[in-house]
PDB file of C-alpha atoms in Angstrom:
ATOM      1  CA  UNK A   1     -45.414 -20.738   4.053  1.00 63.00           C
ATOM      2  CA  UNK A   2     -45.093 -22.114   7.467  1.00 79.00           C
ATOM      3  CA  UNK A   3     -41.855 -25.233   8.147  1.00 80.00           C
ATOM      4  CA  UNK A   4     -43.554 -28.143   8.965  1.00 81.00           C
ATOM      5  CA  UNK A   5     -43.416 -29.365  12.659  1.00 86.00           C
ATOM      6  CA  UNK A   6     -40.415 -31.840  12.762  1.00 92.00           C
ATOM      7  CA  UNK A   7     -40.478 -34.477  15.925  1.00 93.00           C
ATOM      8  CA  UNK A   8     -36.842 -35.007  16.882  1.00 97.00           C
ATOM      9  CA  UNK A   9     -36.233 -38.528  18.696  1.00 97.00           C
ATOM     10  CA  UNK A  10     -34.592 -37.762  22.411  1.00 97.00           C
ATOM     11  CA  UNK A  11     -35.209 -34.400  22.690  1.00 97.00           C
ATOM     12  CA  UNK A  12     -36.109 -34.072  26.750  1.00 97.00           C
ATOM     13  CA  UNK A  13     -39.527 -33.250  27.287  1.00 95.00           C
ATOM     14  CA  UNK A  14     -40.748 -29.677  26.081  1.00 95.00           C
ATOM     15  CA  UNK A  15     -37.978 -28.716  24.020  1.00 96.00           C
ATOM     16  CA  UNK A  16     -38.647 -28.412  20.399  1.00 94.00           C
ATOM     17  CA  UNK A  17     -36.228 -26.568  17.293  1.00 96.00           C
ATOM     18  CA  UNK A  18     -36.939 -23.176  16.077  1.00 94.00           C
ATOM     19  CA  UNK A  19     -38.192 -23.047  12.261  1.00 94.00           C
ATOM     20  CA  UNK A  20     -34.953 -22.236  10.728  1.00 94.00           C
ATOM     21  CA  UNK A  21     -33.113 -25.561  12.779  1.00 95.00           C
ATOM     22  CA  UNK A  22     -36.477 -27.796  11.668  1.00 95.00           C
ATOM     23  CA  UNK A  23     -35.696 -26.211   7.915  1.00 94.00           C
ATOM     24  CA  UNK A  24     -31.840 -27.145   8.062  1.00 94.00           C
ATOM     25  CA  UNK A  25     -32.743 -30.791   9.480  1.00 96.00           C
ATOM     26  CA  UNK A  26     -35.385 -31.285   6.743  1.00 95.00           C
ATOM     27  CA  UNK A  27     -33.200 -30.264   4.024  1.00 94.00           C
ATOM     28  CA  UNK A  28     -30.141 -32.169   5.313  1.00 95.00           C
ATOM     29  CA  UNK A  29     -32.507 -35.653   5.669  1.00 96.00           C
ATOM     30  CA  UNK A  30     -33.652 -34.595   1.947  1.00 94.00           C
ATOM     31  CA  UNK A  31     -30.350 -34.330   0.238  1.00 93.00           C
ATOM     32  CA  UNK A  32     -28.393 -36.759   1.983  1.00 85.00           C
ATOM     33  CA  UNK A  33     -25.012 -35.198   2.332  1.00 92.00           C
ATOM     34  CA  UNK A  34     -25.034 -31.889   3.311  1.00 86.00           C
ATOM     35  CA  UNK A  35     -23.885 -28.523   4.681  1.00 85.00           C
ATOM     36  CA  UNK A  36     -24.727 -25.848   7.307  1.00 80.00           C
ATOM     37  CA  UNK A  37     -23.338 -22.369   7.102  1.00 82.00           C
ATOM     38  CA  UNK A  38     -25.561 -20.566   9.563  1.00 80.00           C
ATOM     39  CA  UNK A  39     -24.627 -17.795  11.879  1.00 80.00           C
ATOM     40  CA  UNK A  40     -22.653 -19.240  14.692  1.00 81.00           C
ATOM     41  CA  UNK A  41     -24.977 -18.980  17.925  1.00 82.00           C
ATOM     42  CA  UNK A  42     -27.932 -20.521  15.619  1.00 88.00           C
ATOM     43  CA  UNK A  43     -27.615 -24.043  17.054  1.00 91.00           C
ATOM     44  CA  UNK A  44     -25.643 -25.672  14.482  1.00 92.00           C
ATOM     45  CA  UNK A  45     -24.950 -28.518  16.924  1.00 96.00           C
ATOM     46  CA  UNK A  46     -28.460 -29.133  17.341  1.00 96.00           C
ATOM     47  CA  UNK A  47     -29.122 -29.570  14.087  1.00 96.00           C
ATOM     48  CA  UNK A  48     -26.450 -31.938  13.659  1.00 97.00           C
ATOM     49  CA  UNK A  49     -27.407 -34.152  16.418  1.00 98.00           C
ATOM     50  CA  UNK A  50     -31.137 -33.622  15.301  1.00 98.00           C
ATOM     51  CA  UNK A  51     -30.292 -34.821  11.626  1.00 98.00           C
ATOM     52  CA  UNK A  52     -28.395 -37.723  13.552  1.00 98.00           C
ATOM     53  CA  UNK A  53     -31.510 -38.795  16.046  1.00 98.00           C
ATOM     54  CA  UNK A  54     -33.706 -38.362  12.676  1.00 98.00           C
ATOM     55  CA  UNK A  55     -31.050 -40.288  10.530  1.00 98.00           C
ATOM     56  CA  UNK A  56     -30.567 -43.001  12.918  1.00 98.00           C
ATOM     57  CA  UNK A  57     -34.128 -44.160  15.047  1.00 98.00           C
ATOM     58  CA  UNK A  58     -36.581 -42.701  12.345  1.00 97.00           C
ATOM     59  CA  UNK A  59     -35.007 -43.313   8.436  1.00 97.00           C
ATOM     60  CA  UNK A  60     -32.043 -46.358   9.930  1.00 97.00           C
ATOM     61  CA  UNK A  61     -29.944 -44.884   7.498  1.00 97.00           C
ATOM     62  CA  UNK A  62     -26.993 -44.613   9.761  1.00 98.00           C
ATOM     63  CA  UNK A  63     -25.823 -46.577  13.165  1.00 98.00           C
ATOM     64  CA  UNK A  64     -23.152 -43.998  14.476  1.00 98.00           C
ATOM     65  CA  UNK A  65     -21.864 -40.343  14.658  1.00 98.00           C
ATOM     66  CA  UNK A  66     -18.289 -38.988  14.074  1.00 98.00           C
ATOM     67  CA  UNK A  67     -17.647 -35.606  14.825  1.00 97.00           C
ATOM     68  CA  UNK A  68     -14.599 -34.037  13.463  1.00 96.00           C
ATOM     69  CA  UNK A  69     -13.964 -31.064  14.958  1.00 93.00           C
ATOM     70  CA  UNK A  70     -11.085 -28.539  16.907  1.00 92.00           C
ATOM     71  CA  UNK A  71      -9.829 -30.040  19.960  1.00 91.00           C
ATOM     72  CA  UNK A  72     -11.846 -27.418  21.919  1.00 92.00           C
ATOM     73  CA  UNK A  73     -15.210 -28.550  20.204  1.00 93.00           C
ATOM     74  CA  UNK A  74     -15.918 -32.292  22.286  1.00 95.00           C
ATOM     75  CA  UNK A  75     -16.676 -29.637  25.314  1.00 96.00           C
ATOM     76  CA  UNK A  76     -19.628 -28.259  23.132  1.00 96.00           C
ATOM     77  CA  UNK A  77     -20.855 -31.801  21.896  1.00 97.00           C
ATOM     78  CA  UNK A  78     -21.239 -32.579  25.403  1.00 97.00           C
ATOM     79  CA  UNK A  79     -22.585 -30.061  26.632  1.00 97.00           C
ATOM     80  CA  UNK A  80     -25.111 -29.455  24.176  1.00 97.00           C
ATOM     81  CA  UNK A  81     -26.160 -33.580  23.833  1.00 98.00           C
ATOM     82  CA  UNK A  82     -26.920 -33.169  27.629  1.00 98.00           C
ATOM     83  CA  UNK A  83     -29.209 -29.716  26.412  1.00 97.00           C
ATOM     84  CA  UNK A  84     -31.150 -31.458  24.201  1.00 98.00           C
ATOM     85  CA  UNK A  85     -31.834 -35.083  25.615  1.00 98.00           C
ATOM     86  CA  UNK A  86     -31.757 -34.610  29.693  1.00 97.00           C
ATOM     87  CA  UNK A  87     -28.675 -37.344  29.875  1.00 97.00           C
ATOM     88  CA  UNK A  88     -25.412 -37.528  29.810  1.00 96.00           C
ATOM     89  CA  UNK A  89     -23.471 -38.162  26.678  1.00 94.00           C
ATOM     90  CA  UNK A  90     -21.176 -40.981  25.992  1.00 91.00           C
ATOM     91  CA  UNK A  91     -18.512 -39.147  23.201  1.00 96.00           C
ATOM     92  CA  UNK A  92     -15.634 -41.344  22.751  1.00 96.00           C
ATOM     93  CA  UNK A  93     -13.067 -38.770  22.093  1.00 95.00           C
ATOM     94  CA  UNK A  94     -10.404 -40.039  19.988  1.00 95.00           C
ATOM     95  CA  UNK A  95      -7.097 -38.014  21.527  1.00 89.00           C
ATOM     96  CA  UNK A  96      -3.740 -38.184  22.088  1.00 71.00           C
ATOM     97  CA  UNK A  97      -1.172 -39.549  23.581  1.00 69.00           C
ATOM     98  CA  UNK A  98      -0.497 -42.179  20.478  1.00 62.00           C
ATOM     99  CA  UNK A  99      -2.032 -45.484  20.904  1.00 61.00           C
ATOM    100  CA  UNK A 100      -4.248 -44.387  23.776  1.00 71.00           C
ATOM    101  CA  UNK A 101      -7.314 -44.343  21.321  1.00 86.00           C
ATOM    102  CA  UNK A 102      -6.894 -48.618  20.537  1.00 88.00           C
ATOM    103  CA  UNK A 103      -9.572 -49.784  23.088  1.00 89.00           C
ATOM    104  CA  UNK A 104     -12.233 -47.400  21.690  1.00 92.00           C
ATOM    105  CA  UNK A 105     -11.277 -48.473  17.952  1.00 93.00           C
ATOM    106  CA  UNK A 106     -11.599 -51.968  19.297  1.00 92.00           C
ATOM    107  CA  UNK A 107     -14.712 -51.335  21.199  1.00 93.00           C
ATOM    108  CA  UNK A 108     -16.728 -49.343  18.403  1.00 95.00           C
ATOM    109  CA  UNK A 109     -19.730 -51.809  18.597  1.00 95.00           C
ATOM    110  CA  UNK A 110     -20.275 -50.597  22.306  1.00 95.00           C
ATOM    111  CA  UNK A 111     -20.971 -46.900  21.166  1.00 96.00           C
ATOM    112  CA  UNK A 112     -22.628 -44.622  19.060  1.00 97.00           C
ATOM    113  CA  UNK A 113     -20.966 -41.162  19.158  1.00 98.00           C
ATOM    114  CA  UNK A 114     -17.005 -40.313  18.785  1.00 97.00           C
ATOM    115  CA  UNK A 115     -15.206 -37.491  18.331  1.00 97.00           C
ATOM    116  CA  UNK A 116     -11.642 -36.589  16.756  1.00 96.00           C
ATOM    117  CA  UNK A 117      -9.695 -33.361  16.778  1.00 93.00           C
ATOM    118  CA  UNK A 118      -8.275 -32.366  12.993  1.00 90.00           C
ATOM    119  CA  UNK A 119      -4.975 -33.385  14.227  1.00 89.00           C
ATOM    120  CA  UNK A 120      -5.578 -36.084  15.410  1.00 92.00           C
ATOM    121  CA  UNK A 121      -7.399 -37.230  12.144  1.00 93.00           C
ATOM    122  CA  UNK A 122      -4.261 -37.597  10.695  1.00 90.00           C
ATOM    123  CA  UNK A 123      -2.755 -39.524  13.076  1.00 91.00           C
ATOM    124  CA  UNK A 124      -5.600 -42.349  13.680  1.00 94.00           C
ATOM    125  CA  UNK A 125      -6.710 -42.183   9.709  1.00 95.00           C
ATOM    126  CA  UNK A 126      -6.557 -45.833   9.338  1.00 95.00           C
ATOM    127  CA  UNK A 127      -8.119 -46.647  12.350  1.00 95.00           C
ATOM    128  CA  UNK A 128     -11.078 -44.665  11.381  1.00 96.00           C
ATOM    129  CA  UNK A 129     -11.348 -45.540   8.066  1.00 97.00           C
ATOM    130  CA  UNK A 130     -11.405 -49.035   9.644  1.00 97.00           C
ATOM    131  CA  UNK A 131     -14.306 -47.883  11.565  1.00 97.00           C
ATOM    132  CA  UNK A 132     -15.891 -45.899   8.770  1.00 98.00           C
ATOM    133  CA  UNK A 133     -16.031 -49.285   6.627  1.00 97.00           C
ATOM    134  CA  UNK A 134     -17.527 -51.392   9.140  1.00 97.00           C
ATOM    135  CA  UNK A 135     -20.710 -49.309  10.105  1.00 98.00           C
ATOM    136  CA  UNK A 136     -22.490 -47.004   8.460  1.00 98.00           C
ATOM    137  CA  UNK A 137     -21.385 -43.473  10.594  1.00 98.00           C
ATOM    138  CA  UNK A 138     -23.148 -39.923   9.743  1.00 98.00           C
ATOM    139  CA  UNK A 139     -19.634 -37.366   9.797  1.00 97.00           C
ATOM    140  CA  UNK A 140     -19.911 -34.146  10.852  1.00 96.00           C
ATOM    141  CA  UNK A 141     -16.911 -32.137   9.790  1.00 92.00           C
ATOM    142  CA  UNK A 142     -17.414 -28.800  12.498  1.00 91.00           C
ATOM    143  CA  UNK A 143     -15.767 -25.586  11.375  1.00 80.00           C
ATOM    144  CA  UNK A 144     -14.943 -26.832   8.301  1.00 67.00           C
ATOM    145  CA  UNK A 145     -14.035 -23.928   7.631  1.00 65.00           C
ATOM    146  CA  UNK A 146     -10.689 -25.804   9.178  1.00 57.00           C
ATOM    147  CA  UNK A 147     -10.048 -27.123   5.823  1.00 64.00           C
ATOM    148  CA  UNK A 148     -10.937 -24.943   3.321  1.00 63.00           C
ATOM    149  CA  UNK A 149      -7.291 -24.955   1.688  1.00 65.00           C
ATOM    150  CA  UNK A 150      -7.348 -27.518  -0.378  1.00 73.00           C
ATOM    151  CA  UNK A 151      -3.716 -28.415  -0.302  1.00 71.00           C
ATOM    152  CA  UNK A 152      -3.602 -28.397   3.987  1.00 80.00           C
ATOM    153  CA  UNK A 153      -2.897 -31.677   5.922  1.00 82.00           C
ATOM    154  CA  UNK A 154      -6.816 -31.338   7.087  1.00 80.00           C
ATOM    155  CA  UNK A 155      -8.253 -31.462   3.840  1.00 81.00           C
ATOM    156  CA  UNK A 156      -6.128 -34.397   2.514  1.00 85.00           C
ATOM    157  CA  UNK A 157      -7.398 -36.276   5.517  1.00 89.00           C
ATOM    158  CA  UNK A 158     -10.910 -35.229   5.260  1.00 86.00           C
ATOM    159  CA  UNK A 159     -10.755 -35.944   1.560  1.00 90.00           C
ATOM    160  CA  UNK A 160      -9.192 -39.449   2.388  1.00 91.00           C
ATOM    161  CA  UNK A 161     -12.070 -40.472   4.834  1.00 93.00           C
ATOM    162  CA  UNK A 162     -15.150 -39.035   2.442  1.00 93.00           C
ATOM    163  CA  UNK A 163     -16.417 -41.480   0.584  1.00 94.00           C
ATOM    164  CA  UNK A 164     -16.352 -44.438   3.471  1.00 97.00           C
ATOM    165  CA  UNK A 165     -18.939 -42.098   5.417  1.00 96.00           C
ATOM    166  CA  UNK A 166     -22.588 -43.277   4.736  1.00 97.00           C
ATOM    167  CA  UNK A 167     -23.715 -39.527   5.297  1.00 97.00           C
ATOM    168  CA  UNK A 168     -21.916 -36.240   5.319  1.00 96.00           C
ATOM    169  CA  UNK A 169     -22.175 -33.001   7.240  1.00 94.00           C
ATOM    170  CA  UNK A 170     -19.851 -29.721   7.614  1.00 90.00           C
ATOM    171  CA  UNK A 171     -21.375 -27.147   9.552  1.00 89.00           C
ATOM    172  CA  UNK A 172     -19.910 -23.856  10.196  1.00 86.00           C
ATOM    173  CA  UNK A 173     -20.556 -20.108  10.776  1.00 80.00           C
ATOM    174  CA  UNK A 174     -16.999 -18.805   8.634  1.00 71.00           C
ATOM    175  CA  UNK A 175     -17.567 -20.760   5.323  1.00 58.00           C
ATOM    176  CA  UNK A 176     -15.732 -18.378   3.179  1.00 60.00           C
ATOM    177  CA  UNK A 177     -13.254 -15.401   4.878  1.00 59.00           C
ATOM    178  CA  UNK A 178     -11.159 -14.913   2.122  1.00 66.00           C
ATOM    179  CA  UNK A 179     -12.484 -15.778  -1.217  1.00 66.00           C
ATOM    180  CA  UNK A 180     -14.967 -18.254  -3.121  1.00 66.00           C
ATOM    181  CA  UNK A 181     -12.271 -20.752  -3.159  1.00 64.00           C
ATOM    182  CA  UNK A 182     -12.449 -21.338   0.402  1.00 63.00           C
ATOM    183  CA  UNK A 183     -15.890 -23.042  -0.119  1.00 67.00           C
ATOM    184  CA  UNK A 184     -14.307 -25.638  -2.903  1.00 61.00           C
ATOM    185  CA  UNK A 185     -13.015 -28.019  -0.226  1.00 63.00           C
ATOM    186  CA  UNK A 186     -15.690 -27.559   1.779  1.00 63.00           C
ATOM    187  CA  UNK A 187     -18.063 -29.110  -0.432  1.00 65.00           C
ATOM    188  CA  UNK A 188     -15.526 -31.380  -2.371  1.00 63.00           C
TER     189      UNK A 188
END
């Protein structure tokens, strides 16, 4: 059975998703909240932004994107955003030092993507619930596999900030090292 063609708002002119990225946006629209444990190097990023661009200027379900990720991660948003639309991102990465991050929490109106480290999760979690409440924000939670342990500082926080998302998304190519528990948090 052939995957439907899928037309992805912003994507630059000729680019398109393979089959399996147009499958993992269709069934992430479908279901709402959802979660991507493809083979890293299989555009995972992609089809987080895609579900976003779908999400946002085709269902108006959501307004904004959070991306919770390593610190090292923003570099890949950026770079892949460019990729896929021809332009220039604007991420709002929420980072350190403390209190640096105020005029983008005050100034959420003026943009549609952000991006906090785990770490600094913790340290800006009211802030972003804040945020979280007063528009409706598809998370991405990248590597989740970052939080697997249910009892870490990471998963508390993710846990904390779940249900004030208006969609959900974890997306990574380690979902479960160890054991089936590491999936448990994941999904929870």
């Amino acid at each position: 059975q052939a995957v439907p063609e899928l037309r992805i708002p912003r994507l630059a002119d000729g680019l398109e998703l393979y089959w399996y990225q147009r499958l993992g946006v269709q069934h992430a629209l479908k279901i709402q909240n959802s979660a991507n444990f493809s083979v890293p190097g299989s555009g995972k990023t992609w089809m987080g932004y895609s579900t976003f661009f779908m999400m946002k200027d085709v269902e108006n379900i959501v307004d904004k994107l959070l991306v919770i990720g390593p610190k090292v991660a923003v570099r890949a948003w950026n770079i892949e955003y460019e990729a896929m639309t021809g332009k220039k991102p604007d991420i709002k990465n929420i980072k350190a030092p403390e209190g640096s991050s105020q005029e983008i929490f005050d100034n959420v109106d003026q943009h549609e993507i952000f991006f906090v480290n785990y770490s600094m999760l913790g340290r800006e979690i009211d802030n972003i619930k804040t945020m979280l409440q007063q528009h409706r924000f598809l998370v991405i939670a990248d590597e989740s596999h970052h939080f697997k342990n249910e009892s870490t500082l990471n998963a508390i926080n993710i846990r904390e900030i779940a249900q004030h998302c208006t969609r959900k998304m974890i997306l990574t190519g380690t979902m479960m090292p160890k054991e089936l528990s590491d999936v448990y948090t994941q999904f929870d």
